Amino acid sequence: MLHPTRRLLRHSLTSGRQPRVSVSQPTPYSWVASDGLLEAEVKAYRASTCQSLVQRHIAIKENITYRHAPTTCSSAILKDFNSDYNATCVELLLHQGAAICGQTKMDEFGMGSNTTHLPEGYTPVYNPGGPVDDDAPRSVGGSSGGSAAAVAEGSCWAALGTDTGGSVRLPASYCGVVGLKPSYRLISRFGVVSYADSLDCVGILARDISIASQIFSTLNHPDPRDMTNVSSVTRQRAHALLVQHIEEIQRHGGPKGALQGYRIGIPNQTRLPSPHLTIPSELVSYLESQRATVVSVDIPSWTKTLPAYYVLASAEASSNLARYGGGFFGSAQPDGEEGRRRVRTEGFGREVKKRLLAGTYALSANQFDNTYLKALYLRRTLRREFDSIFRIPHPVRSYPSVYESAPNSDTTSSPPRPSSTSTATSAPDGVDVLLHPTAISTAPPLSKTLSSESEYAQDLLTVPASLGGLPCMSVPAGVGSDGWPIGMSVSSQWGMEQLVFDVGRVIEQWGKGQ
Amino acid sequence: MPTTTKPSSREEDGWQTVIGLEIHAQLKTGRKLFSNAKISHHDPPNTHVEPFDRAYPGSLPVLDPEAIRLSILTALSLGCTINPRSTFDRKHYFYHDIPASYQITQHYNPLARGGRIRLDEMDGLEHPIEVNIEQLQVEQDTAKSQLIAGRRTIDLNRAGVGLMEIVTAPDMRSPNQAGAFVRKLQSLLRRVGSGDGDMENGNLRVDANISVNRIGQPFGTRCEIKNLNSVRFLQQALVSERRRQIEHYTTSSQPLQQETRGLDETTGETYSLRSKEDAEDYRYMPDSNLPAMIIPPSYIQQLQSTLPEMPWQTISRLTSTYNISSRDIATLINLDDQHFSVVRYWEDVVSGDKTLGKKSMNWVAHELLGQLKRVGLDWNIDRISPKLMREVILAVEDGSITGTTAKTIIRHCITSSSPQTSLNDILEYLGMTSLPEENLRELCQEAIRRLPKESELIKKGNTKIISRLIGEVMKISSGRADAKLAREVLVDLLMKE
């Protein structure tokens, strides 16, 4: 089969609202805006004089609501769901003059890591990021695979995805683009269809870090429609901490370099045995040549928290997806309990059903203490360990929040137990960012999806930043021995996207030279 | 004393009834608990529905702070302790009345715990009892689901309206006590302004847990009776459920089944809805879209200081200060049971004057309210200010105006649209200033002229009928004459001749 080229001409994108079925080559899109709509939209929002994204074409993942297209979450159960409002993140883009050029395919409701869990009628998404002579179609990663592919092939300037456990970073790594999962609570989730509320983040896919950071600052605003979104006061506090930290770093004299004074930690738990990818030693040398200090760090609960992720994500999914099949939206009009059963049985794909069953089980009265509560406990343990290895303190940790509170584990109806409100402490000999490969391998061929064991190892690399609510960005860092892209993940303390960008730019620079 | 319970039959002697209540009271705020949709009770179905109320994908909850303020006020007036950090949880079940398939409630960390209400003679109980409040939590109401001609209809106007769920300890021992509790809670909610206590429209709903046991034996198995929507139905359900349970224990060796029951309002009997085995697993889970509510002590103190006096506190304070009946105070309270404007009015009239208590109560509760009622007017303090009312009452007391005059003044004030002025101005306006003595003399002479027969008899010594002449003087003067003075003048005139 012919491999899709990096550039996809605009005229080849059909308009219309049906999932696009490609004749010659598979496309990442579900729906592509007509030229007319694009023009009308740009005109409608051309009110402000200082728009930063004028005429920029941005694709969005199919679980982000947009008035002009069905928000299907790549699920048959939502195939007729037309939102009558825009998500906050979409509004913010439109206000800066951007045009929404299409909605991209995803694993159904974000559940999957190869964009292969698709409803009937959806063509698969092939990875456009590899060498032109490679003809075995490879995975784009998932679940935001459509968005990553759209950026990689150049059919949009940037794309929005969502990241619950790595869904932006993994496809970015496979496709050779930048994928940013910002800190949880920074970007409004209003209008983003929930998978797991305590983990879901709107993420950004872009060709380079400067585009990603430009979109990040467009979206990084308080939103009263999302109560988990942090206030300006909190943002200012985080910013003050950052400024203070950077001043301190730079006060130390010595030879100048782009990363002068930065301390980069490589978690021991991410050093996986061959044939899994490791950080190229040349990259480490390059970082050191830029005056960064690279050290090993130990995060003992890193591996233990993987089951916590599976429990929390599937438990929340079982709750969030319970609404589908009720007849309040979409076209399905179920008749009583039997009808609801039919709608849900036919409407959800296999992977979704599997996770819903697992989540329902985790929340059942017999299992709750042993699964859900333990998962909350493990997440809190991981967060403490993160706090103890970063030099910069957590700007909001001293403020207890809902997701940190485990209902008492002894009995489910015991008195409240306020979570610890101890002020966050920083580790003076800690690090500023963590660095590790984003994926265990380059994009696998679509015919050879990962074994469950490798999938587990893969999740190990992306899930901890999600559980920690930390900013994490996958940056292209050259290619593997097969000529396909590899990505490096840079993460930092909550709210410290700037540090992630700083280190990321150096990696990006190194990657371009490879 | 309100009662609907029949005297217990002989078979029920020797048995103890144990009752606990769960009350759902709609919060009287302008909007739904987590959306901006208005709260309405009589608008066409599905007209107040925001995306979140129908669980629209991508919608998120935004908490109404007013609902929390009112709930804290209610909890404080129940003597509860406010949880410094409370959270929202999801309770899952599939049903037509719940679009998200979960209800947001407070399962793990409710807003408040541990209060109490005392019930005593004022509440119609012979012996006072204390009912402990286990907890008060905030949650969403469901949609209204109805089966009309075989078709299921859903009205989302009610979906997501804020509720307080108030759970009592099993501290009540009779249907009467349970009824008294609900009535007292209704008056508390109205006074605080957090709810209207309206059971008829379903704004307040009661679930009752009841068990029976032989006195001295441990508690029996309890059954829950759901959705009782009047105090009468509550008491009726408890009476019949008590009878059913005792009958079961006396006639069967099988254990009583723990179940959820409903009340058949036509027969007054309860019936089984579902047994405990069918109970659903609600899979409670914290709602990650709603951050924990941190309630600082300073805010609680501030609300505590604005807590209004409760009706029973007002009654006991006023009856112990003034020689007045609690019934009269209750009448004044019931006219405005949220703001107590009528009680406050009366307190302004009496102004701490203990000797005036009973008199002023008669003038306000009987004369003023009676007159308003007769002409079909609502209570309105502007019609006659407490200061003017007090002046009128004092004038009657010192004899400077007659009772009749006072009544005329009140009638004038509540019906005329002219701005109220001082007592003297009104008397003048009505031409009712008391007559100078020479005018009175003329009037008396006129009365004698009009009633020559009676005058003759009086002159002959039949002084008793002088009251007829006084009456005539009053008639001629349109009530302006001083009766006592008129008698003196008449005696003087008749005896002199």
XYZ file of N, CA and C in Angstrom, chain A residues 60 93 98 155 370 426 428 461:
24
model
N -8.989 19.172 15.998
C -9.292 18.792 17.385
C -9.724 17.331 17.442
N -9.246 29.167 21.189
C -8.535 29.148 19.908
C -9.236 30.058 18.895
N -7.958 31.445 15.228
C -7.679 30.142 14.631
C -8.928 29.584 13.965
N -1.215 18.407 7.619
C -2.536 18.862 7.183
C -3.164 19.837 8.175
N -10.608 -2.658 48.638
C -9.405 -3.343 48.192
C -8.884 -2.812 46.851
N 10.249 21.560 49.532
C 11.047 21.284 48.347
C 12.282 20.496 48.772
N 16.124 20.355 48.411
C 17.216 21.234 47.954
C 18.171 20.524 46.981
N 5.715 4.141 31.368
C 6.453 5.350 31.012
C 5.566 6.602 31.012
